[in-house]
Amino acid sequence: MNIDDGIANALKYAGKQIDDMKTQFTIMFDELDELIAQKYNEPEECAKDQKRKEQELEHNRRILAWIEDCRNRISGILEI
């Protein structure tokens, strides 16, 4: 009878270990899926960021050109 109880307890323990491992693997795969999704979106975000920076640079170049034009006009007026 003790052997039967030992076998039953061992099977119960093994079943619990299997369930715990399944839970751990599920959690790990969920974290991995999230990481993969982030890495998948990274190039798209970089492309958006680059486009935004290019637009900002163009805007700043126009402002610089306007400032230089104003400075040249002021210099021309002061020379008179």
mmCIF file of N, CA, C and O in Angstrom:
data_model
loop_
_atom_site.group_PDB
_atom_site.id
_atom_site.type_symbol
_atom_site.label_atom_id
_atom_site.label_comp_id
_atom_site.label_asym_id
_atom_site.label_seq_id
_atom_site.Cartn_x
_atom_site.Cartn_y
_atom_site.Cartn_z
ATOM 1 N N MET A 1 0.822 -1.194 0.000
ATOM 2 C CA MET A 1 0.000 0.000 0.000
ATOM 3 C C MET A 1 0.868 1.262 0.000
ATOM 4 O O MET A 1 0.518 2.233 -0.665
ATOM 5 N N ASN A 2 1.969 1.227 0.746
ATOM 6 C CA ASN A 2 2.875 2.372 0.768
ATOM 7 C C ASN A 2 3.458 2.625 -0.619
ATOM 8 O O ASN A 2 3.674 3.760 -1.006
ATOM 9 N N ILE A 3 3.749 1.558 -1.352
ATOM 10 C CA ILE A 3 4.285 1.713 -2.702
ATOM 11 C C ILE A 3 3.252 2.370 -3.601
ATOM 12 O O ILE A 3 3.570 3.267 -4.377
ATOM 13 N N ASP A 4 2.009 1.954 -3.479
ATOM 14 C CA ASP A 4 0.938 2.554 -4.280
ATOM 15 C C ASP A 4 0.770 4.026 -3.944
ATOM 16 O O ASP A 4 0.582 4.858 -4.847
ATOM 17 N N ASP A 5 0.848 4.343 -2.648
ATOM 18 C CA ASP A 5 0.748 5.751 -2.235
ATOM 19 C C ASP A 5 1.935 6.554 -2.767
ATOM 20 O O ASP A 5 1.785 7.690 -3.215
ATOM 21 N N GLY A 6 3.128 5.962 -2.714
ATOM 22 C CA GLY A 6 4.320 6.630 -3.218
ATOM 23 C C GLY A 6 4.223 6.887 -4.716
ATOM 24 O O GLY A 6 4.589 7.960 -5.190
ATOM 25 N N ILE A 7 3.729 5.904 -5.453
ATOM 26 C CA ILE A 7 3.560 6.071 -6.895
ATOM 27 C C ILE A 7 2.528 7.149 -7.187
ATOM 28 O O ILE A 7 2.736 8.016 -8.034
ATOM 29 N N ALA A 8 1.435 7.121 -6.462
ATOM 30 C CA ALA A 8 0.381 8.120 -6.655
ATOM 31 C C ALA A 8 0.904 9.515 -6.345
ATOM 32 O O ALA A 8 0.646 10.472 -7.084
ATOM 33 N N ASN A 9 1.658 9.622 -5.243
ATOM 34 C CA ASN A 9 2.228 10.936 -4.877
ATOM 35 C C ASN A 9 3.248 11.396 -5.915
ATOM 36 O O ASN A 9 3.314 12.571 -6.249
ATOM 37 N N ALA A 10 4.056 10.470 -6.419
ATOM 38 C CA ALA A 10 5.047 10.813 -7.437
ATOM 39 C C ALA A 10 4.363 11.279 -8.714
ATOM 40 O O ALA A 10 4.794 12.251 -9.349
ATOM 41 N N LEU A 11 3.294 10.591 -9.106
ATOM 42 C CA LEU A 11 2.548 10.994 -10.300
ATOM 43 C C LEU A 11 1.896 12.360 -10.110
ATOM 44 O O LEU A 11 1.893 13.190 -11.021
ATOM 45 N N LYS A 12 1.364 12.586 -8.914
ATOM 46 C CA LYS A 12 0.739 13.879 -8.614
ATOM 47 C C LYS A 12 1.790 14.990 -8.657
ATOM 48 O O LYS A 12 1.571 16.049 -9.229
ATOM 49 N N TYR A 13 2.966 14.709 -8.050
ATOM 50 C CA TYR A 13 4.052 15.690 -8.052
ATOM 51 C C TYR A 13 4.528 15.965 -9.480
ATOM 52 O O TYR A 13 4.750 17.112 -9.862
ATOM 53 N N ALA A 14 4.684 14.903 -10.275
ATOM 54 C CA ALA A 14 5.117 15.058 -11.667
ATOM 55 C C ALA A 14 4.093 15.871 -12.458
ATOM 56 O O ALA A 14 4.463 16.738 -13.263
ATOM 57 N N GLY A 15 2.816 15.610 -12.234
ATOM 58 C CA GLY A 15 1.764 16.371 -12.912
ATOM 59 C C GLY A 15 1.820 17.843 -12.554
ATOM 60 O O GLY A 15 1.674 18.716 -13.411
ATOM 61 N N LYS A 16 2.057 18.126 -11.250
ATOM 62 C CA LYS A 16 2.164 19.519 -10.814
ATOM 63 C C LYS A 16 3.388 20.181 -11.444
ATOM 64 O O LYS A 16 3.333 21.333 -11.878
ATOM 65 N N GLN A 17 4.493 19.463 -11.508
ATOM 66 C CA GLN A 17 5.707 20.006 -12.133
ATOM 67 C C GLN A 17 5.465 20.310 -13.608
ATOM 68 O O GLN A 17 5.902 21.346 -14.110
ATOM 69 N N ILE A 18 4.771 19.428 -14.285
ATOM 70 C CA ILE A 18 4.454 19.648 -15.698
ATOM 71 C C ILE A 18 3.599 20.895 -15.861
ATOM 72 O O ILE A 18 3.848 21.733 -16.734
ATOM 73 N N ASP A 19 2.581 21.038 -15.010
ATOM 74 C CA ASP A 19 1.717 22.224 -15.078
ATOM 75 C C ASP A 19 2.514 23.499 -14.808
ATOM 76 O O ASP A 19 2.320 24.515 -15.481
ATOM 77 N N ASP A 20 3.416 23.431 -13.813
ATOM 78 C CA ASP A 20 4.246 24.606 -13.502
ATOM 79 C C ASP A 20 5.152 24.958 -14.684
ATOM 80 O O ASP A 20 5.313 26.138 -15.023
ATOM 81 N N MET A 21 5.732 23.951 -15.313
ATOM 82 C CA MET A 21 6.601 24.204 -16.461
ATOM 83 C C MET A 21 5.807 24.771 -17.633
ATOM 84 O O MET A 21 6.283 25.682 -18.321
ATOM 85 N N LYS A 22 4.590 24.274 -17.848
ATOM 86 C CA LYS A 22 3.744 24.813 -18.914
ATOM 87 C C LYS A 22 3.452 26.286 -18.659
ATOM 88 O O LYS A 22 3.508 27.108 -19.577
ATOM 89 N N THR A 23 3.157 26.607 -17.409
ATOM 90 C CA THR A 23 2.876 27.996 -17.045
ATOM 91 C C THR A 23 4.100 28.871 -17.287
ATOM 92 O O THR A 23 3.991 29.961 -17.862
ATOM 93 N N GLN A 24 5.266 28.387 -16.871
ATOM 94 C CA GLN A 24 6.493 29.152 -17.065
ATOM 95 C C GLN A 24 6.783 29.356 -18.551
ATOM 96 O O GLN A 24 7.142 30.455 -18.976
ATOM 97 N N PHE A 25 6.631 28.298 -19.346
ATOM 98 C CA PHE A 25 6.869 28.420 -20.783
ATOM 99 C C PHE A 25 5.866 29.378 -21.432
ATOM 100 O O PHE A 25 6.224 30.158 -22.313
ATOM 101 N N THR A 26 4.626 29.323 -20.990
ATOM 102 C CA THR A 26 3.617 30.228 -21.530
ATOM 103 C C THR A 26 4.001 31.678 -21.252
ATOM 104 O O THR A 26 3.925 32.533 -22.136
ATOM 105 N N ILE A 27 4.436 31.943 -20.027
ATOM 106 C CA ILE A 27 4.855 33.299 -19.657
ATOM 107 C C ILE A 27 6.062 33.722 -20.498
ATOM 108 O O ILE A 27 6.107 34.833 -21.030
ATOM 109 N N MET A 28 7.032 32.815 -20.636
ATOM 110 C CA MET A 28 8.227 33.137 -21.419
ATOM 111 C C MET A 28 7.885 33.386 -22.890
ATOM 112 O O MET A 28 8.417 34.309 -23.506
ATOM 113 N N PHE A 29 6.987 32.585 -23.448
ATOM 114 C CA PHE A 29 6.609 32.788 -24.842
ATOM 115 C C PHE A 29 5.820 34.078 -25.023
ATOM 116 O O PHE A 29 5.964 34.762 -26.043
ATOM 117 N N ASP A 30 5.009 34.439 -24.039
ATOM 118 C CA ASP A 30 4.296 35.719 -24.109
ATOM 119 C C ASP A 30 5.289 36.881 -24.111
ATOM 120 O O ASP A 30 5.139 37.838 -24.874
ATOM 121 N N GLU A 31 6.302 36.794 -23.238
ATOM 122 C CA GLU A 31 7.324 37.850 -23.196
ATOM 123 C C GLU A 31 8.099 37.891 -24.508
ATOM 124 O O GLU A 31 8.400 38.972 -25.023
ATOM 125 N N LEU A 32 8.403 36.724 -25.049
ATOM 126 C CA LEU A 32 9.121 36.652 -26.317
ATOM 127 C C LEU A 32 8.283 37.235 -27.455
ATOM 128 O O LEU A 32 8.801 37.979 -28.298
ATOM 129 N N ASP A 33 6.992 36.932 -27.475
ATOM 130 C CA ASP A 33 6.101 37.491 -28.495
ATOM 131 C C ASP A 33 6.080 39.014 -28.418
ATOM 132 O O ASP A 33 6.100 39.696 -29.445
ATOM 133 N N GLU A 34 6.057 39.535 -27.199
ATOM 134 C CA GLU A 34 6.048 40.993 -27.015
ATOM 135 C C GLU A 34 7.356 41.601 -27.524
ATOM 136 O O GLU A 34 7.357 42.633 -28.208
ATOM 137 N N LEU A 35 8.471 40.950 -27.219
ATOM 138 C CA LEU A 35 9.771 41.438 -27.675
ATOM 139 C C LEU A 35 9.875 41.391 -29.196
ATOM 140 O O LEU A 35 10.365 42.332 -29.827
ATOM 141 N N ILE A 36 9.382 40.330 -29.793
ATOM 142 C CA ILE A 36 9.395 40.215 -31.257
ATOM 143 C C ILE A 36 8.546 41.320 -31.880
ATOM 144 O O ILE A 36 8.940 41.927 -32.876
ATOM 145 N N ALA A 37 7.389 41.593 -31.290
ATOM 146 C CA ALA A 37 6.521 42.654 -31.814
ATOM 147 C C ALA A 37 7.237 44.007 -31.738
ATOM 148 O O ALA A 37 7.157 44.807 -32.678
ATOM 149 N N GLN A 38 7.939 44.257 -30.641
ATOM 150 C CA GLN A 38 8.678 45.515 -30.511
ATOM 151 C C GLN A 38 9.768 45.613 -31.573
ATOM 152 O O GLN A 38 9.934 46.662 -32.199
ATOM 153 N N LYS A 39 10.507 44.539 -31.756
ATOM 154 C CA LYS A 39 11.586 44.545 -32.749
ATOM 155 C C LYS A 39 11.027 44.656 -34.163
ATOM 156 O O LYS A 39 11.636 45.271 -35.030
ATOM 157 N N TYR A 40 9.871 44.087 -34.408
ATOM 158 C CA TYR A 40 9.245 44.168 -35.719
ATOM 159 C C TYR A 40 8.841 45.609 -36.028
ATOM 160 O O TYR A 40 8.962 46.065 -37.165
ATOM 161 N N ASN A 41 8.383 46.337 -35.010
ATOM 162 C CA ASN A 41 7.938 47.720 -35.202
ATOM 163 C C ASN A 41 9.086 48.715 -35.190
ATOM 164 O O ASN A 41 8.910 49.864 -35.600
ATOM 165 N N GLU A 42 10.254 48.303 -34.716
ATOM 166 C CA GLU A 42 11.388 49.210 -34.597
ATOM 167 C C GLU A 42 11.784 49.871 -35.919
ATOM 168 O O GLU A 42 11.952 51.095 -35.960
ATOM 169 N N PRO A 43 11.948 49.119 -37.022
ATOM 170 C CA PRO A 43 12.324 49.778 -38.280
ATOM 171 C C PRO A 43 11.281 50.794 -38.748
ATOM 172 O O PRO A 43 11.629 51.857 -39.256
ATOM 173 N N GLU A 44 10.022 50.474 -38.554
ATOM 174 C CA GLU A 44 8.956 51.395 -38.950
ATOM 175 C C GLU A 44 9.040 52.684 -38.141
ATOM 176 O O GLU A 44 8.912 53.782 -38.686
ATOM 177 N N GLU A 45 9.286 52.550 -36.838
ATOM 178 C CA GLU A 45 9.413 53.728 -35.983
ATOM 179 C C GLU A 45 10.640 54.551 -36.384
ATOM 180 O O GLU A 45 10.587 55.780 -36.388
ATOM 181 N N CYS A 46 11.727 53.873 -36.705
ATOM 182 C CA CYS A 46 12.944 54.590 -37.136
ATOM 183 C C CYS A 46 12.689 55.357 -38.432
ATOM 184 O O CYS A 46 13.153 56.489 -38.592
ATOM 185 N N ALA A 47 11.956 54.736 -39.346
ATOM 186 C CA ALA A 47 11.645 55.405 -40.612
ATOM 187 C C ALA A 47 10.784 56.640 -40.371
ATOM 188 O O ALA A 47 11.026 57.694 -40.963
ATOM 189 N N LYS A 48 9.804 56.511 -39.483
ATOM 190 C CA LYS A 48 8.957 57.660 -39.147
ATOM 191 C C LYS A 48 9.792 58.755 -38.501
ATOM 192 O O LYS A 48 9.634 59.934 -38.805
ATOM 193 N N ASP A 49 10.690 58.347 -37.588
ATOM 194 C CA ASP A 49 11.540 59.308 -36.895
ATOM 195 C C ASP A 49 12.463 60.017 -37.885
ATOM 196 O O ASP A 49 12.653 61.227 -37.799
ATOM 197 N N GLN A 50 13.011 59.269 -38.835
ATOM 198 C CA GLN A 50 13.895 59.872 -39.829
ATOM 199 C C GLN A 50 13.126 60.876 -40.685
ATOM 200 O O GLN A 50 13.615 61.976 -40.954
ATOM 201 N N LYS A 51 11.924 60.519 -41.097
ATOM 202 C CA LYS A 51 11.110 61.427 -41.909
ATOM 203 C C LYS A 51 10.802 62.702 -41.131
ATOM 204 O O LYS A 51 10.888 63.804 -41.663
ATOM 205 N N ARG A 52 10.476 62.543 -39.849
ATOM 206 C CA ARG A 52 10.165 63.704 -39.007
ATOM 207 C C ARG A 52 11.401 64.597 -38.874
ATOM 208 O O ARG A 52 11.310 65.826 -38.973
ATOM 209 N N LYS A 53 12.569 63.994 -38.706
ATOM 210 C CA LYS A 53 13.803 64.776 -38.573
ATOM 211 C C LYS A 53 14.151 65.474 -39.873
ATOM 212 O O LYS A 53 14.624 66.611 -39.863
ATOM 213 N N GLU A 54 13.913 64.822 -41.008
ATOM 214 C CA GLU A 54 14.166 65.458 -42.306
ATOM 215 C C GLU A 54 13.244 66.659 -42.500
ATOM 216 O O GLU A 54 13.670 67.699 -43.008
ATOM 217 N N GLN A 55 11.992 66.531 -42.076
ATOM 218 C CA GLN A 55 11.053 67.648 -42.185
ATOM 219 C C GLN A 55 11.495 68.801 -41.291
ATOM 220 O O GLN A 55 11.430 69.967 -41.684
ATOM 221 N N GLU A 56 11.950 68.451 -40.079
ATOM 222 C CA GLU A 56 12.440 69.482 -39.169
ATOM 223 C C GLU A 56 13.657 70.194 -39.745
ATOM 224 O O GLU A 56 13.774 71.425 -39.660
ATOM 225 N N LEU A 57 14.560 69.424 -40.326
ATOM 226 C CA LEU A 57 15.761 69.998 -40.923
ATOM 227 C C LEU A 57 15.400 70.948 -42.059
ATOM 228 O O LEU A 57 15.944 72.061 -42.150
ATOM 229 N N GLU A 58 14.470 70.538 -42.913
ATOM 230 C CA GLU A 58 14.032 71.405 -44.020
ATOM 231 C C GLU A 58 13.400 72.685 -43.477
ATOM 232 O O GLU A 58 13.659 73.782 -43.994
ATOM 233 N N HIS A 59 12.602 72.559 -42.447
ATOM 234 C CA HIS A 59 11.972 73.732 -41.825
ATOM 235 C C HIS A 59 13.050 74.671 -41.278
ATOM 236 O O HIS A 59 12.985 75.896 -41.491
ATOM 237 N N ASN A 60 14.040 74.113 -40.603
ATOM 238 C CA ASN A 60 15.114 74.938 -40.043
ATOM 239 C C ASN A 60 15.947 75.592 -41.145
ATOM 240 O O ASN A 60 16.403 76.729 -40.984
ATOM 241 N N ARG A 61 16.140 74.901 -42.259
ATOM 242 C CA ARG A 61 16.869 75.503 -43.387
ATOM 243 C C ARG A 61 16.113 76.690 -43.962
ATOM 244 O O ARG A 61 16.710 77.707 -44.328
ATOM 245 N N ARG A 62 14.785 76.565 -44.056
ATOM 246 C CA ARG A 62 13.985 77.696 -44.557
ATOM 247 C C ARG A 62 14.072 78.878 -43.610
ATOM 248 O O ARG A 62 14.184 80.032 -44.039
ATOM 249 N N ILE A 63 14.029 78.609 -42.311
ATOM 250 C CA ILE A 63 14.147 79.695 -41.329
ATOM 251 C C ILE A 63 15.518 80.357 -41.443
ATOM 252 O O ILE A 63 15.630 81.588 -41.417
ATOM 253 N N LEU A 64 16.562 79.541 -41.589
ATOM 254 C CA LEU A 64 17.907 80.086 -41.731
ATOM 255 C C LEU A 64 18.019 80.951 -42.990
ATOM 256 O O LEU A 64 18.601 82.049 -42.948
ATOM 257 N N ALA A 65 17.449 80.493 -44.078
ATOM 258 C CA ALA A 65 17.478 81.280 -45.318
ATOM 259 C C ALA A 65 16.748 82.605 -45.118
ATOM 260 O O ALA A 65 17.204 83.662 -45.580
ATOM 261 N N TRP A 66 15.619 82.583 -44.437
ATOM 262 C CA TRP A 66 14.856 83.803 -44.164
ATOM 263 C C TRP A 66 15.676 84.758 -43.301
ATOM 264 O O TRP A 66 15.733 85.961 -43.568
ATOM 265 N N ILE A 67 16.330 84.221 -42.273
ATOM 266 C CA ILE A 67 17.154 85.059 -41.389
ATOM 267 C C ILE A 67 18.314 85.675 -42.167
ATOM 268 O O ILE A 67 18.615 86.872 -42.029
ATOM 269 N N GLU A 68 18.962 84.871 -43.015
ATOM 270 C CA GLU A 68 20.071 85.404 -43.811
ATOM 271 C C GLU A 68 19.587 86.484 -44.778
ATOM 272 O O GLU A 68 20.270 87.492 -44.977
ATOM 273 N N ASP A 69 18.418 86.283 -45.356
ATOM 274 C CA ASP A 69 17.848 87.291 -46.245
ATOM 275 C C ASP A 69 17.583 88.584 -45.482
ATOM 276 O O ASP A 69 17.915 89.676 -45.963
ATOM 277 N N CYS A 70 17.006 88.462 -44.296
ATOM 278 C CA CYS A 70 16.746 89.649 -43.471
ATOM 279 C C CYS A 70 18.052 90.344 -43.101
ATOM 280 O O CYS A 70 18.147 91.586 -43.157
ATOM 281 N N ARG A 71 19.066 89.589 -42.754
ATOM 282 C CA ARG A 71 20.355 90.164 -42.389
ATOM 283 C C ARG A 71 20.968 90.908 -43.580
ATOM 284 O O ARG A 71 21.493 92.011 -43.432
ATOM 285 N N ASN A 72 20.857 90.298 -44.766
ATOM 286 C CA ASN A 72 21.400 90.957 -45.967
ATOM 287 C C ASN A 72 20.652 92.249 -46.261
ATOM 288 O O ASN A 72 21.268 93.257 -46.651
ATOM 289 N N ARG A 73 19.350 92.249 -46.097
ATOM 290 C CA ARG A 73 18.572 93.478 -46.323
ATOM 291 C C ARG A 73 18.980 94.565 -45.339
ATOM 292 O O ARG A 73 19.146 95.721 -45.702
ATOM 293 N N ILE A 74 19.121 94.137 -44.072
ATOM 294 C CA ILE A 74 19.503 95.117 -43.033
ATOM 295 C C ILE A 74 20.903 95.657 -43.334
ATOM 296 O O ILE A 74 21.156 96.877 -43.223
ATOM 297 N N SER A 75 21.804 94.791 -43.724
ATOM 298 C CA SER A 75 23.168 95.240 -44.065
ATOM 299 C C SER A 75 23.131 96.214 -45.235
ATOM 300 O O SER A 75 23.838 97.232 -45.247
ATOM 301 N N GLY A 76 22.275 95.919 -46.227
ATOM 302 C CA GLY A 76 22.136 96.820 -47.379
ATOM 303 C C GLY A 76 21.587 98.161 -46.953
ATOM 304 O O GLY A 76 22.033 99.216 -47.461
ATOM 305 N N ILE A 77 20.643 98.170 -46.071
ATOM 306 C CA ILE A 77 20.052 99.445 -45.602
ATOM 307 C C ILE A 77 21.091 100.244 -44.820
ATOM 308 O O ILE A 77 21.198 101.451 -44.963
ATOM 309 N N LEU A 78 21.877 99.550 -43.992
ATOM 310 C CA LEU A 78 22.878 100.248 -43.193
ATOM 311 C C LEU A 78 24.014 100.818 -44.018
ATOM 312 O O LEU A 78 24.669 101.782 -43.601
ATOM 313 N N GLU A 79 24.267 100.256 -45.191
ATOM 314 C CA GLU A 79 25.340 100.748 -46.065
ATOM 315 C C GLU A 79 24.956 102.059 -46.729
ATOM 316 O O GLU A 79 25.806 102.796 -47.193
ATOM 317 N N ILE A 80 23.679 102.326 -46.804
ATOM 318 C CA ILE A 80 23.217 103.546 -47.499
ATOM 319 C C ILE A 80 23.539 104.749 -46.733
ATOM 320 O O ILE A 80 23.929 105.206 -45.908
#
